[in-house]
Amino acid sequence: MTSEITLFVNPTAGRGRGAHAAQPAARVLRDAGFAVRTVLGYDAQDALRRAREAVAGGTGALVAVGGDGMSSLALQAVAGTDTPLGIVAVGTGNDFARANGLPVRDPAAAAHVIADALSTGRSRAVDLGRVGKTWFGTVLASGFDSRVNDRGNRMRWPTGRLRYDVAMVAELAGLRPIPYRLRLDDGPEQRIEATLVAVGNGPSYGGGMRICPAAALDDGLFDITVVGPCSRSTLLRVFPKVYRGTHPSHPAVTVHRAAKISLAADGVTGYADGEPLGSLPLTAETVPGAVRVLGP
């Protein structure tokens, strides 16, 4: 393995924590004997192009510094290659890092984990989800949660996480069940009404909401959480349970397991790792061992 590794940095992640995190992470990696180069980019596509160039050029590892958005962008560069992924998680969500048991908001600790893993040749093969040519590590969201994202992304005020709280209240006011067409693996098409359908490669999204609490990153299957039709009061009762991962016991919730899922619904956007995929219909499949993650 080459001793040169690439830091893939989002300087705006976590309200500026990304820029500050890059320095201590780079210092730890250099002190461990690695040559470190940094990739920024003018925008997401330019950054991804540069990351792919680093991977094609034989970098020893691609280390994403930022939140879930940066980890997701890094996955597009390393998935299906032999280049391992390191994560210095300093964003607001950090769900992919948590799912892999990695330090969160402690860049020096994360860099020590990465340096040790590289020095000892230790990495973990992790499954990813794939929709077309787009890879995701955590959850594909559709329905009520994705509509909250849609509304929040259109809002100019308030800022930060409060924007999505306001968006959720607004979406609750118009809550209606969504007619879905759903197919698991190569089974028959099912027509259901649901509040949301979440496809979990990992257990959580949104900074610790354990929507698919039993999802494992190395079992070759998605955990698919379906929240059926429910009233506003029922949804508000179920919602706090998501943070504890106890909501599957509620009668409105069902969980399925499959390696592939096709979803169709009118007027619904799919979001994977918090990033918009586009309007349904879409088909997601799990790809076992698609990436090697550097970890403890």
Coordinates of C-alpha atoms in Angstrom, one line a residue:
M1 CA 0.0 0.0 0.0
T2 CA 1.2 3.5 -0.9
S3 CA 1.9 5.8 2.0
E4 CA 0.1 8.7 0.2
I5 CA -3.5 9.2 1.3
T6 CA -6.1 11.7 0.2
L7 CA -8.2 13.9 2.5
F8 CA -11.5 14.6 0.9
V9 CA -12.8 17.7 2.7
N10 CA -16.0 19.6 3.0
P11 CA -14.9 22.8 4.7
T12 CA -18.6 23.9 5.4
A13 CA -19.7 20.6 7.1
G14 CA -21.0 21.0 10.6
R15 CA -21.2 24.8 10.4
G16 CA -17.5 25.1 9.6
R17 CA -16.2 22.1 11.6
G18 CA -15.0 20.4 8.4
A19 CA -12.4 23.1 7.8
H20 CA -11.1 22.9 11.4
A21 CA -11.2 19.1 11.4
A22 CA -8.9 18.7 8.4
Q23 CA -5.9 20.2 10.2
P24 CA -5.7 17.9 13.3
A25 CA -6.6 14.9 11.1
A26 CA -3.8 15.6 8.7
R27 CA -1.4 16.2 11.5
V28 CA -2.1 12.8 13.1
L29 CA -1.8 11.0 9.8
R30 CA 1.5 12.7 8.9
D31 CA 2.9 12.0 12.4
A32 CA 2.0 8.3 11.6
G33 CA 4.2 8.5 8.5
F34 CA 1.7 9.1 5.8
A35 CA 2.0 11.6 3.0
V36 CA -1.3 13.6 2.9
R37 CA -2.8 15.5 0.1
T38 CA -6.1 17.4 0.3
V39 CA -9.0 17.5 -2.2
L40 CA -11.6 20.3 -2.0
G41 CA -13.3 21.2 -5.3
Y42 CA -15.3 24.2 -6.4
D43 CA -18.6 22.3 -5.9
A44 CA -19.7 18.7 -5.3
Q45 CA -19.2 17.5 -8.9
D46 CA -15.8 19.1 -9.1
A47 CA -14.8 17.6 -5.8
L48 CA -16.1 14.2 -6.9
R49 CA -14.1 14.4 -10.1
R50 CA -10.9 15.1 -8.1
A51 CA -11.6 12.3 -5.7
R52 CA -12.1 9.9 -8.5
E53 CA -8.8 11.0 -10.0
A54 CA -7.1 10.4 -6.7
V55 CA -8.6 6.9 -6.6
A56 CA -7.6 6.1 -10.2
G57 CA -4.1 7.5 -9.4
G58 CA -3.6 4.8 -6.7
T59 CA -4.1 6.8 -3.5
G60 CA -3.7 4.5 -0.5
A61 CA -7.0 5.6 1.0
L62 CA -9.7 8.3 0.5
V63 CA -10.6 9.9 3.8
A64 CA -13.9 11.9 3.9
V65 CA -13.8 14.8 6.3
G66 CA -17.3 16.2 6.9
G67 CA -20.8 14.7 7.5
D68 CA -23.0 12.1 5.8
G69 CA -23.1 14.2 2.6
M70 CA -19.3 14.0 2.3
S71 CA -19.3 10.3 3.1
S72 CA -21.9 9.8 0.5
L73 CA -19.9 11.7 -2.1
A74 CA -16.8 9.7 -1.2
L75 CA -18.7 6.4 -1.7
Q76 CA -19.3 7.4 -5.3
A77 CA -15.5 7.5 -5.8
V78 CA -14.4 4.4 -3.9
A79 CA -17.4 1.9 -4.2
G80 CA -16.4 -1.1 -6.3
T81 CA -12.7 -0.3 -6.1
D82 CA -9.8 -1.6 -3.9
T83 CA -9.3 1.9 -2.3
P84 CA -10.4 1.9 1.4
L85 CA -12.5 4.6 2.8
G86 CA -11.7 6.5 6.0
I87 CA -14.2 8.8 7.7
V88 CA -13.5 11.8 9.9
A89 CA -17.1 12.5 10.9
V90 CA -17.7 16.1 11.9
G91 CA -21.1 16.9 10.3
T92 CA -24.5 17.2 11.9
G93 CA -25.7 13.7 11.1
N94 CA -22.8 11.3 10.9
D95 CA -25.0 8.2 10.6
F96 CA -22.7 6.3 8.4
A97 CA -19.8 6.8 10.8
R98 CA -21.9 5.7 13.7
A99 CA -23.1 2.6 11.9
N100 CA -19.4 1.6 11.4
G101 CA -18.5 2.3 15.1
L102 CA -16.3 5.2 14.3
P103 CA -15.5 8.3 16.4
V104 CA -17.8 11.3 15.8
R105 CA -16.8 15.0 16.1
D106 CA -13.3 14.0 17.3
P107 CA -11.1 14.4 14.2
A108 CA -7.9 13.4 16.0
A109 CA -9.4 10.2 17.4
A110 CA -10.9 9.4 14.0
A111 CA -7.5 10.0 12.3
H112 CA -5.8 7.7 14.9
V113 CA -8.2 4.9 14.0
I114 CA -7.5 5.4 10.3
A115 CA -3.7 5.5 10.8
D116 CA -3.8 2.3 12.9
A117 CA -6.1 0.5 10.4
L118 CA -3.8 1.5 7.5
S119 CA -0.7 0.5 9.4
T120 CA -2.1 -3.0 10.3
G121 CA -4.0 -3.5 7.0
R122 CA -7.3 -3.7 8.8
S123 CA -10.6 -2.8 7.1
R124 CA -14.1 -4.0 7.1
A125 CA -16.0 -5.0 3.9
V126 CA -19.3 -3.1 4.0
D127 CA -22.5 -3.5 1.9
L128 CA -23.9 -0.5 0.0
G129 CA -27.2 0.2 -1.6
R130 CA -27.3 1.2 -5.3
V131 CA -29.9 3.0 -7.3
G132 CA -28.8 3.2 -10.9
K133 CA -25.2 4.5 -10.7
T134 CA -25.7 6.1 -7.3
W135 CA -24.4 4.4 -4.1
F136 CA -25.7 4.9 -0.6
G137 CA -24.6 3.7 2.8
T138 CA -27.4 4.5 5.2
V139 CA -31.1 4.9 4.4
L140 CA -33.2 5.5 1.3
A141 CA -36.2 7.6 2.4
S142 CA -39.5 8.0 0.6
G143 CA -42.8 9.4 1.7
F144 CA -43.5 11.7 4.7
D145 CA -39.8 12.1 5.6
S146 CA -38.7 12.9 2.0
R147 CA -41.6 15.4 1.7
V148 CA -40.3 17.1 4.8
N149 CA -36.8 17.2 3.1
D150 CA -38.4 18.6 0.0
R151 CA -40.1 21.4 1.9
G152 CA -37.1 22.1 4.1
N153 CA -34.8 22.4 1.1
R154 CA -37.2 25.0 -0.4
M155 CA -37.3 27.2 2.7
R156 CA -35.0 30.2 3.2
W157 CA -35.9 30.6 6.9
P158 CA -35.3 29.5 9.5
T159 CA -31.8 28.1 9.1
G160 CA -30.2 24.9 10.4
R161 CA -32.1 21.9 11.8
L162 CA -35.0 24.2 12.9
R163 CA -35.9 24.5 9.2
Y164 CA -36.8 20.9 9.1
D165 CA -38.8 21.0 12.3
V166 CA -40.9 23.8 10.8
A167 CA -41.2 21.8 7.6
M168 CA -42.4 18.7 9.5
V169 CA -45.1 20.7 11.2
A170 CA -46.3 22.0 7.8
E171 CA -46.3 18.5 6.3
L172 CA -48.2 17.1 9.3
A173 CA -51.0 19.6 8.5
G174 CA -51.6 17.9 5.2
L175 CA -50.8 14.4 6.2
R176 CA -52.4 11.8 3.9
P177 CA -51.5 8.1 3.1
I178 CA -49.5 7.6 -0.1
P179 CA -50.5 4.9 -2.5
Y180 CA -47.3 2.8 -3.2
R181 CA -46.5 0.0 -5.6
L182 CA -43.8 -2.1 -4.0
R183 CA -41.9 -5.2 -5.2
L184 CA -39.5 -7.1 -2.9
D185 CA -36.8 -9.1 -4.7
D186 CA -38.6 -10.9 -7.6
G187 CA -41.9 -11.2 -5.8
P188 CA -45.2 -9.9 -6.9
E189 CA -46.0 -6.2 -7.0
Q190 CA -47.9 -5.1 -3.9
R191 CA -50.2 -2.1 -3.8
I192 CA -50.2 -0.5 -0.3
E193 CA -51.0 2.7 1.4
A194 CA -48.3 4.0 3.7
T195 CA -47.1 7.2 5.4
L196 CA -43.5 6.3 4.5
V197 CA -41.2 3.6 3.2
A198 CA -37.6 3.6 4.4
V199 CA -35.0 1.3 2.9
G200 CA -32.1 0.7 5.3
N201 CA -28.7 -0.5 4.4
G202 CA -27.7 1.0 7.8
P203 CA -30.0 1.6 10.8
S204 CA -30.3 5.4 11.0
Y205 CA -30.7 8.7 9.2
G206 CA -31.2 12.3 10.2
G207 CA -28.6 12.2 13.0
G208 CA -29.6 9.2 15.0
M209 CA -33.2 8.4 14.0
R210 CA -33.1 4.6 14.0
I211 CA -35.7 4.1 11.4
C212 CA -34.4 0.6 10.4
P213 CA -32.9 -0.3 13.8
A214 CA -31.9 -3.9 13.0
A215 CA -30.3 -3.1 9.7
A216 CA -26.7 -4.5 9.4
L217 CA -24.0 -3.3 7.0
D218 CA -22.7 -6.8 6.2
D219 CA -25.7 -9.1 5.8
G220 CA -26.4 -8.5 2.1
L221 CA -30.0 -7.4 2.8
F222 CA -32.0 -4.2 3.3
D223 CA -34.2 -3.7 6.3
I224 CA -37.4 -2.0 4.9
T225 CA -39.6 -0.1 7.4
V226 CA -43.1 0.6 6.3
V227 CA -45.2 3.0 8.4
G228 CA -48.8 2.4 7.3
P229 CA -51.6 4.9 7.2
C230 CA -51.9 6.8 10.4
S231 CA -53.3 9.9 11.9
R232 CA -51.3 13.0 12.9
S233 CA -51.7 12.1 16.6
T234 CA -50.5 8.5 15.9
L235 CA -47.5 9.7 13.9
L236 CA -46.5 12.1 16.7
R237 CA -46.7 9.2 19.2
V238 CA -44.6 6.9 17.0
F239 CA -42.0 9.5 16.0
P240 CA -40.2 9.7 19.4
K241 CA -39.8 5.9 19.4
V242 CA -37.7 6.2 16.2
Y243 CA -34.8 7.6 18.2
R244 CA -34.8 4.6 20.4
G245 CA -35.5 2.2 17.6
T246 CA -38.6 0.7 19.4
H247 CA -41.2 1.8 16.8
P248 CA -41.4 -1.6 14.9
S249 CA -43.5 -2.9 17.8
H250 CA -46.2 -0.4 16.9
P251 CA -49.2 -1.9 14.9
A252 CA -48.8 0.7 12.2
V253 CA -45.2 -0.4 11.4
T254 CA -44.1 -3.5 9.5
V255 CA -40.5 -4.5 8.6
H256 CA -39.4 -6.5 5.6
R257 CA -36.0 -7.8 4.5
A258 CA -34.9 -8.0 0.9
A259 CA -31.9 -7.6 -1.4
K260 CA -33.8 -5.6 -3.9
I261 CA -36.8 -3.3 -3.8
S262 CA -38.7 -1.4 -6.4
L263 CA -40.8 1.5 -5.3
A264 CA -43.3 3.6 -7.2
A265 CA -45.6 6.5 -6.0
D266 CA -46.8 9.7 -7.5
G267 CA -45.3 13.0 -6.3
V268 CA -42.7 11.4 -4.0
T269 CA -38.9 12.1 -4.1
G270 CA -36.4 9.5 -3.0
Y271 CA -33.5 10.6 -0.7
A272 CA -30.5 8.5 0.0
D273 CA -28.0 9.5 2.6
G274 CA -29.9 12.7 2.8
E275 CA -29.3 13.6 -0.8
P276 CA -32.1 13.7 -3.4
L277 CA -32.2 10.8 -5.9
G278 CA -35.1 12.0 -7.9
S279 CA -38.8 11.1 -8.2
L280 CA -40.1 7.6 -7.8
P281 CA -40.3 5.1 -9.4
L282 CA -36.8 3.6 -8.5
T283 CA -35.2 0.3 -7.8
A284 CA -32.6 -0.2 -5.1
E285 CA -30.4 -3.2 -4.7
T286 CA -27.8 -4.1 -2.1
V287 CA -24.3 -4.8 -3.2
P288 CA -22.4 -7.0 -0.6
G289 CA -18.9 -5.8 0.3
A290 CA -19.0 -2.9 -2.1
V291 CA -16.5 -0.8 0.0
R292 CA -13.8 -1.3 2.5
V293 CA -14.1 1.0 5.5
L294 CA -11.1 1.7 7.8
G295 CA -12.1 1.2 11.4
P296 CA -11.3 -0.3 14.8

